[in-house]
Amino acid sequence: MIIVMGPGHTEEQLQAVIRRIEEMGYSVHLSRGVERTIVGAVGSKDKTPLHALQQMEGVEAVIPILRPWKLAGREFKREGTVVDVEGVPVGGPKIVVIAGPCSVENEKQIIESARAVKAAGAVMLRGGAYKPRTSPYAFQGLEEDGLKMLQAAKAETGLKIVTEIVSVTDLDILLKYADVLQIGARNCQNYALLRAVGQARKPVLLKRGMSATIHEYLMAAEYCLSEGNYDILLCERGIRTFETETRFTLDLNAVPVLKHLSHLPVLVDPSHGTGHWRLVGPMSRAAIAAGADGLEIEVHPDPANALSDGAQSLRPAKFERLMEELRRVAEAVDRTL
Ligand code: PEP
Ligand code: MN
């Protein structure tokens, strides 16, 4: 249910409504919009009708939320959410570009990557220190040493750090270094991990699972939101289809569909979505044209020798040229980059 507070309501009336909802065993989620303050009441087994709240002072309406994604949906929050990543807004008119290598490999590699992507206009640096690899024999990441390298790259360039969490047990360590916790496609439905990052007060970049429907994906976001973390960035990164010519099929339908259903910012990862560096440019341009709020792009100073995902990584010079093109596409759809 959502309880819509009337235009002239007082803070006291709002607090009284919140107390009443909590007494009934619901958890309360507040959305203070520009026009309306909405109180979301979620998840009680108590079937006491919330409609009774209609009688309380300051309340304008009590409306059921029809969609299963109670907090991720536009019913709860009409305006788009702008997530503040240490002063960088995501979801506003400016498109954000997160770029960097798939994995942190050594200090030189990550610093070189950071300098290059910063010079080209990226605002956040990506790089995995904990890698979810298909093979247990493949490079698994440098773990805390890798996080320290990311920290050094941030100290030099000011870029915010986006890095993946693969296990709840690593959360405390990641919270020390990351500005954004990335949940990878393979963990999109790892509910214990989603709840854990939901309890953390740190923005989360939640990638779509490669076989997750939009419904399942929004419910994954709902796990984080229901724990009180509203700073969730969605990221389409390709789904599994019958097609084998590309690594995954980048589902750009997901961009306008998610923007319609949800208030959360929507990013696109054209690197994993295609698996080929040649396709990264065209699909980045298409993603911005489709309304994406940002991109996550793999860039490596020496893709041929990358320890992971070299085939889909751009060289810095190519990334720089792409950013120029993207500025023009952004302008054409009334955005900046
Ligand atoms: C990555 O960003 O390097 C990654 C592993 O992505 P995904 O989880 O989308 O496969
Ligand atoms: Mn990768």
Coordinates of N, CA and C and ligand atoms in Angstrom, one line a residue, residues 101-103 126 131 164 182 207 247 269 271-272 298 308-309 312-313, ligand 2:
P101 N 39.3 -1.7 -16.8 CA 39.5 -3.1 -17.2 C 38.5 -4.0 -16.5
C102 N 38.3 -5.2 -17.1 CA 37.5 -6.2 -16.4 C 38.0 -6.5 -15.0
S103 N 39.4 -6.8 -15.0 CA 40.0 -7.1 -13.7 C 41.1 -6.2 -13.4
R126 N 36.0 1.3 -13.3 CA 35.6 -0.1 -12.9 C 36.8 -1.0 -12.9
K131 N 36.7 -11.8 -8.8 CA 36.1 -12.1 -10.1 C 35.2 -13.4 -10.1
E164 N 33.3 -5.3 -8.0 CA 32.3 -6.3 -7.7 C 32.4 -7.0 -6.4
Q182 N 29.3 -3.5 -7.1 CA 28.7 -4.2 -8.3 C 28.3 -5.6 -7.9
K207 N 23.6 -5.8 -11.8 CA 23.5 -6.2 -13.2 C 22.3 -7.2 -13.4
R247 N 28.5 -12.8 -27.6 CA 28.7 -13.5 -26.3 C 27.3 -13.6 -25.6
D269 N 25.7 -2.1 -20.2 CA 27.1 -2.6 -20.4 C 27.2 -3.3 -21.7
S271 N 29.9 -4.1 -23.3 CA 31.1 -4.9 -23.4 C 30.7 -6.4 -23.2
H272 N 30.0 -6.7 -22.0 CA 29.6 -8.0 -21.8 C 28.4 -8.4 -22.7
E298 N 34.3 -1.7 -20.8 CA 35.6 -2.3 -20.4 C 36.7 -1.7 -21.3
S308 N 41.4 -11.1 -18.2 CA 40.0 -11.5 -18.5 C 39.4 -10.5 -19.4
D309 N 38.5 -11.0 -20.3 CA 37.7 -10.2 -21.2 C 38.4 -9.3 -22.1
Q312 N 36.7 -8.1 -25.5 CA 35.6 -7.1 -25.5 C 36.1 -5.8 -25.0
S313 N 37.4 -5.7 -24.7 CA 37.9 -4.4 -24.1 C 38.4 -3.5 -25.2
Ligands
MN2 MN 34.4 -8.5 -17.6

